[in-house]
Amino acid sequence: MRAGAGSGIVRGLISAIILAAGLQLAARRTGPLPPLGALLDPWSGIWSVALQAELPSRQVRELPGLAQPVEVLYDDRGVPHIFAANSEDAARALGYVVARDRLFQMELRWRTAAGRLSELFGEGALELDRQVRALGLAWSAEQAMATLDPESPVVREIEAYAEGVNAWIAGLSRRQTPLEYHLLGAQPTAWEPLYSLYLLKLMGWDLTYWVTTDLDRLKLAALVGAEASLALAPVNSPIQQPIQPNGSPAARFDLPPLPEPGQPDTAARRLAEELEVAMGSMFGGAGSQERPRLGSNNWAVAPSRTESGFALLAGDPHLKLTLPAIWYEAHLVVPDELDVYGATIPSVPLILIGFNRDVAWSFTNTGADVIDYYEEELDDPQRPSRYLLDGEWRPLDSRVEEYRGSRGRALATDTIYFTHRGPLIRRGDRRLSMRWTVLEGSGEPEALRGASRARTVSEWLKAMEKYQAPAQNGIVADRDGTIAIRSTGRFPIHPDGVGLAVRDGRASASDWMGFWPVERYPFAIDPEQGYLASANQQPIDPKVDSTYLGAHWESPWRAMRINALLAADSAATPEAMRRYQTDPGNARADLFVRYFLAAAKRELATSGSAASDVRQAARLLGDWDRRYTRDNERALLFEYAMEELAERVWDELLEPTDVGATREAAAAESTKSASEPDRVFTPSSAVLASLLHQPESLWWDDRRTVESREDRDAVLVASLAAAYRRALEEHGEPGGGGWRWDVIRHANIYHMLHLEALSALDLSIQGGPGNLNPSYGNGVHGASWRMVVELAPELRAWGIYPGGQSGNPVSPHYSDRLDRWVAGELDPLLFPRSAEDLADASRAAILELFPERRP
Amino acid sequence: MTKGGAAWIALALLFAVASALLGWWTVPIVAALWGWASTGRPWLSAALAAAAAWAALLLVTAFQGPVGPLAAKLGGVMGLPAVVLLMLTVILPATLAGSAAEVAAIVRRNVFRGARAGQGS
């Protein structure tokens, strides 16, 4: 009896322990695992995500706030065609359907801009939140909202959109919650109209924050002096193929002599350190530690140069690629007011890039200098309340920022100070204020709204005059055959004519003197050449207008290539436009391969005992057609040669500690791996091209070889040989398959939470550095949306983005477009005039939205 | 069907309905009630009924959507084979139900034993 009682107690204890452990796992977060009870619940847990994979073929819902019924037809690509009686209803329905497909993405984006990620992810996101709030994005969105007329159509549409999003959230059962919320153990948060403006500010951050070259120049000056720094990071591109045509069909090479390395500038070093601290670790934008390789293409062809006699327009913005994609396709129809199709960003009731019945448009980033930093003097470095301006103390504005964790627990509090210029960033005794056009703009929603309603190019240009930031090269074409391009946005007029330094905040004379008038924006309409193109190159030839606009221009290789293609095509077709978007030709390779081969040839001619690897490398490179096709086996050698070349030429730009280390290592190794250079700045390949014309410049000397002084050809030959040896070592013999470009280069499209299982990785694509379809670094940037429009009497359009309409990873529309995007294909975009016009075969689902019934 | 079999099916149905309507936390509560009300050792029947209930709910979901591909993706996210994740979905309620039923049964036995001992003295 006693033994039986004892075993019962043991059994009871064991059961109690198992129960306690089970409850712990089921109810509480365990490490990275969310509570398993709610997660694995087969009815309303994560498994219910499978239920939302497909859109119901027919659904009828009430949508509060609607004035009239709205019909939403989903086509077979998952694109909603929204037929509404007025624009507010259209915006409300758009909010509803976008939330249905992309709710978590919307929440993640607004939280990023607002610096409120720690409420979702916990304390690990606190530092990023603090940095974002210090930038003032949320503050500026609130300021912008306050300046907008609450009764204006655009504000009413933003509010209607928010109501649509909230109607979806309100009707959301646990069984309809997106997967990411299950994983995080979180619930969707109600949407506020302000969040739409957050998104526009976030775009501004992504597209302009990293553009500043102030820091680059200061770091360069700290190492090689001011004169050399200006030459290595020049204000004007050494190769001119401007957006605003300059009358020259081909690129002009303005290759000024590069001054030799000068003495280190200690004052520049101090300022560089201050600025680097002030800019924080967000240099890459949107939380990325890596400086993004953003770039985009757009072009338009006049009817005189198209096969059909109608204008053509193409656009492909290159952004960070994510799953789900940054874009969402939608078609909005309001009789007699709006009939627009294109790419919206989940969060805003606006089509950003697209077309209506008469006009098509697209954007590339201008890259203008729209940020300046000011060194401020404060009354008290620890607890400032005033700053000095023109000899008088002026009060600082302040804003208290509170940070909370995932359960509402208070994590931290910061006070952000503002001068009249913008937010003040303070680290220790360093204090810099920042003026940034992105923090001042509020005209974007109205401009983009007007653009989508324009009937002609001139109406579109007029509407876009209100656009402020981020500055964009907007290309536009209409059915009358007019084509135009204009760099649009607020371009500051800097007091000294340039914007390259950290300014003295104590003087109002340091402030911007205003902004460029619209009439002076880089602009072209119906040019004689019959086409227009932009690829983030310098907008205006400085010989036409030398006013400072910025100093961070992408090397013009893509611009040169597209201009060459368009100049050679006098009967352009939509199919040709599509091909050009992933064209494998490369102007950079066209230029540099010639020099490599010439140097190798001279070396082989003068030195009979030239190493066999030089001979082999030259033979292989000479075989190459300089096209970055997937199956080519030579682009690898060229890219390695370019890396080795930069390693040798810019050895003066290594971080000082590395120079010493490199010298010590010089005797032991003849070639240093170029895979991870630690330079303060790498001058552009266009600057490197300038140097090709100075074969004896001191820049060519490889300081690691102390006993000799190299010239251009010696460095080109050494780089080519080293590249060949590296390719052999890393990828085996050429011809063995290891050198194929599709083995080497990949696009990597990560899920927005960086969950690899929900990502699309190692996608082999056609393109490389400097291609129209560029591929750099770790492959996370690329063509985020490709569109071709023919402005015929009945407009036709094609488009694609990597991913799909749905944010649900098991939806057939999560990544259904990836294969075609990788292949460079486009989908025909259905553009029905009415619900009846959408063929039954193309209808995948119908959603009927009705006004809420009054009780 | 035996009386015990019918009771077990009723228990499984109760697990399923309570989980669907109220949530996972009903599993240990229903199991504890079962353990309290049952004579003998109820842990096995409770564990099997809870596992069957959740498996049935999962099956219903699988008929309506791609649970298999979802399991594969979730397995990837969590670093587990998909089958392990699916098994966890039935093991978790089985563990909760079995242990809760056993604890309740032992507590009940001891309460009654104590009561009888009290009457005896």
PDB file of C-alpha atoms in Angstrom, chain A residues 541-641:
ATOM      1  CA  ASP A 541      26.303  68.526 -69.225  1.00  0.00           C
ATOM      2  CA  PRO A 542      28.314  71.023 -67.135  1.00  0.00           C
ATOM      3  CA  LYS A 543      29.253  72.740 -70.399  1.00  0.00           C
ATOM      4  CA  VAL A 544      25.547  73.518 -70.825  1.00  0.00           C
ATOM      5  CA  ASP A 545      24.858  74.426 -67.191  1.00  0.00           C
ATOM      6  CA  SER A 546      27.569  74.186 -64.575  1.00  0.00           C
ATOM      7  CA  THR A 547      25.376  75.044 -61.577  1.00  0.00           C
ATOM      8  CA  TYR A 548      26.013  72.586 -58.784  1.00  0.00           C
ATOM      9  CA  LEU A 549      23.235  69.977 -58.553  1.00  0.00           C
ATOM     10  CA  GLY A 550      25.105  67.211 -56.832  1.00  0.00           C
ATOM     11  CA  ALA A 551      28.221  65.160 -57.048  1.00  0.00           C
ATOM     12  CA  HIS A 552      27.181  61.570 -56.825  1.00  0.00           C
ATOM     13  CA  TRP A 553      26.524  60.422 -60.345  1.00  0.00           C
ATOM     14  CA  GLU A 554      26.477  56.826 -61.314  1.00  0.00           C
ATOM     15  CA  SER A 555      29.154  55.938 -63.848  1.00  0.00           C
ATOM     16  CA  PRO A 556      27.413  56.409 -67.169  1.00  0.00           C
ATOM     17  CA  TRP A 557      27.953  52.887 -68.515  1.00  0.00           C
ATOM     18  CA  ARG A 558      24.247  52.064 -68.498  1.00  0.00           C
ATOM     19  CA  ALA A 559      23.416  55.435 -70.015  1.00  0.00           C
ATOM     20  CA  MET A 560      26.001  54.903 -72.743  1.00  0.00           C
ATOM     21  CA  ARG A 561      24.655  51.471 -73.519  1.00  0.00           C
ATOM     22  CA  ILE A 562      21.010  52.448 -73.745  1.00  0.00           C
ATOM     23  CA  ASN A 563      21.834  55.529 -75.791  1.00  0.00           C
ATOM     24  CA  ALA A 564      23.863  53.388 -78.167  1.00  0.00           C
ATOM     25  CA  LEU A 565      21.054  50.845 -78.484  1.00  0.00           C
ATOM     26  CA  LEU A 566      18.409  53.495 -79.070  1.00  0.00           C
ATOM     27  CA  ALA A 567      20.577  55.411 -81.529  1.00  0.00           C
ATOM     28  CA  ALA A 568      21.071  52.242 -83.555  1.00  0.00           C
ATOM     29  CA  ASP A 569      17.390  51.328 -83.614  1.00  0.00           C
ATOM     30  CA  SER A 570      15.334  53.506 -85.940  1.00  0.00           C
ATOM     31  CA  ALA A 571      12.303  51.207 -85.787  1.00  0.00           C
ATOM     32  CA  ALA A 572      11.974  50.361 -82.129  1.00  0.00           C
ATOM     33  CA  THR A 573       9.362  47.884 -80.995  1.00  0.00           C
ATOM     34  CA  PRO A 574       8.010  46.923 -77.574  1.00  0.00           C
ATOM     35  CA  GLU A 575       9.858  43.639 -77.963  1.00  0.00           C
ATOM     36  CA  ALA A 576      13.125  45.502 -78.477  1.00  0.00           C
ATOM     37  CA  MET A 577      12.429  47.602 -75.390  1.00  0.00           C
ATOM     38  CA  ARG A 578      11.966  44.418 -73.417  1.00  0.00           C
ATOM     39  CA  ARG A 579      15.236  42.994 -74.728  1.00  0.00           C
ATOM     40  CA  TYR A 580      17.124  46.171 -73.930  1.00  0.00           C
ATOM     41  CA  GLN A 581      16.050  45.986 -70.285  1.00  0.00           C
ATOM     42  CA  THR A 582      18.193  42.882 -69.859  1.00  0.00           C
ATOM     43  CA  ASP A 583      20.678  43.609 -72.615  1.00  0.00           C
ATOM     44  CA  PRO A 584      23.965  41.793 -71.898  1.00  0.00           C
ATOM     45  CA  GLY A 585      26.169  44.433 -73.562  1.00  0.00           C
ATOM     46  CA  ASN A 586      28.394  46.501 -71.312  1.00  0.00           C
ATOM     47  CA  ALA A 587      30.053  49.824 -72.112  1.00  0.00           C
ATOM     48  CA  ARG A 588      32.421  49.466 -69.169  1.00  0.00           C
ATOM     49  CA  ALA A 589      33.780  46.188 -70.507  1.00  0.00           C
ATOM     50  CA  ASP A 590      33.986  47.661 -74.013  1.00  0.00           C
ATOM     51  CA  LEU A 591      36.350  50.318 -72.705  1.00  0.00           C
ATOM     52  CA  PHE A 592      38.496  48.473 -70.204  1.00  0.00           C
ATOM     53  CA  VAL A 593      38.963  45.187 -72.068  1.00  0.00           C
ATOM     54  CA  ARG A 594      40.636  47.150 -74.853  1.00  0.00           C
ATOM     55  CA  TYR A 595      43.209  48.551 -72.447  1.00  0.00           C
ATOM     56  CA  PHE A 596      43.865  45.213 -70.760  1.00  0.00           C
ATOM     57  CA  LEU A 597      44.452  43.537 -74.102  1.00  0.00           C
ATOM     58  CA  ALA A 598      46.633  46.327 -75.439  1.00  0.00           C
ATOM     59  CA  ALA A 599      48.794  46.255 -72.308  1.00  0.00           C
ATOM     60  CA  ALA A 600      49.120  42.466 -72.471  1.00  0.00           C
ATOM     61  CA  LYS A 601      50.014  42.630 -76.149  1.00  0.00           C
ATOM     62  CA  ARG A 602      52.770  45.160 -75.496  1.00  0.00           C
ATOM     63  CA  GLU A 603      54.041  43.102 -72.613  1.00  0.00           C
ATOM     64  CA  LEU A 604      54.109  39.934 -74.689  1.00  0.00           C
ATOM     65  CA  ALA A 605      55.815  41.751 -77.570  1.00  0.00           C
ATOM     66  CA  THR A 606      58.567  43.318 -75.486  1.00  0.00           C
ATOM     67  CA  SER A 607      59.175  40.496 -73.074  1.00  0.00           C
ATOM     68  CA  GLY A 608      59.556  37.139 -74.663  1.00  0.00           C
ATOM     69  CA  SER A 609      59.618  35.553 -71.275  1.00  0.00           C
ATOM     70  CA  ALA A 610      56.242  36.926 -70.269  1.00  0.00           C
ATOM     71  CA  ALA A 611      54.497  34.636 -67.872  1.00  0.00           C
ATOM     72  CA  SER A 612      52.259  32.101 -69.464  1.00  0.00           C
ATOM     73  CA  ASP A 613      49.352  33.221 -67.296  1.00  0.00           C
ATOM     74  CA  VAL A 614      49.477  36.671 -68.958  1.00  0.00           C
ATOM     75  CA  ARG A 615      49.352  34.973 -72.353  1.00  0.00           C
ATOM     76  CA  GLN A 616      46.500  32.723 -71.279  1.00  0.00           C
ATOM     77  CA  ALA A 617      44.530  35.491 -69.608  1.00  0.00           C
ATOM     78  CA  ALA A 618      44.886  37.744 -72.651  1.00  0.00           C
ATOM     79  CA  ARG A 619      43.785  34.940 -74.943  1.00  0.00           C
ATOM     80  CA  LEU A 620      40.712  34.224 -72.841  1.00  0.00           C
ATOM     81  CA  LEU A 621      39.767  37.859 -72.456  1.00  0.00           C
ATOM     82  CA  GLY A 622      40.310  38.443 -76.159  1.00  0.00           C
ATOM     83  CA  ASP A 623      37.824  35.669 -76.916  1.00  0.00           C
ATOM     84  CA  TRP A 624      35.110  37.404 -74.991  1.00  0.00           C
ATOM     85  CA  ASP A 625      32.316  39.251 -76.766  1.00  0.00           C
ATOM     86  CA  ARG A 626      31.946  41.460 -73.670  1.00  0.00           C
ATOM     87  CA  ARG A 627      28.389  40.303 -73.103  1.00  0.00           C
ATOM     88  CA  TYR A 628      27.208  39.240 -69.668  1.00  0.00           C
ATOM     89  CA  THR A 629      25.132  36.331 -70.845  1.00  0.00           C
ATOM     90  CA  ARG A 630      24.470  33.564 -68.381  1.00  0.00           C
ATOM     91  CA  ASP A 631      26.532  31.016 -70.259  1.00  0.00           C
ATOM     92  CA  ASN A 632      29.569  33.207 -70.914  1.00  0.00           C
ATOM     93  CA  GLU A 633      32.799  32.113 -69.237  1.00  0.00           C
ATOM     94  CA  ARG A 634      34.844  35.282 -69.543  1.00  0.00           C
ATOM     95  CA  ALA A 635      32.985  37.941 -67.545  1.00  0.00           C
ATOM     96  CA  LEU A 636      34.428  36.345 -64.415  1.00  0.00           C
ATOM     97  CA  LEU A 637      37.980  36.997 -65.598  1.00  0.00           C
ATOM     98  CA  PHE A 638      37.179  40.588 -66.481  1.00  0.00           C
ATOM     99  CA  GLU A 639      35.460  41.309 -63.167  1.00  0.00           C
ATOM    100  CA  TYR A 640      38.347  39.827 -61.230  1.00  0.00           C
ATOM    101  CA  ALA A 641      40.756  41.884 -63.325  1.00  0.00           C
TER     102      ALA A 641
END
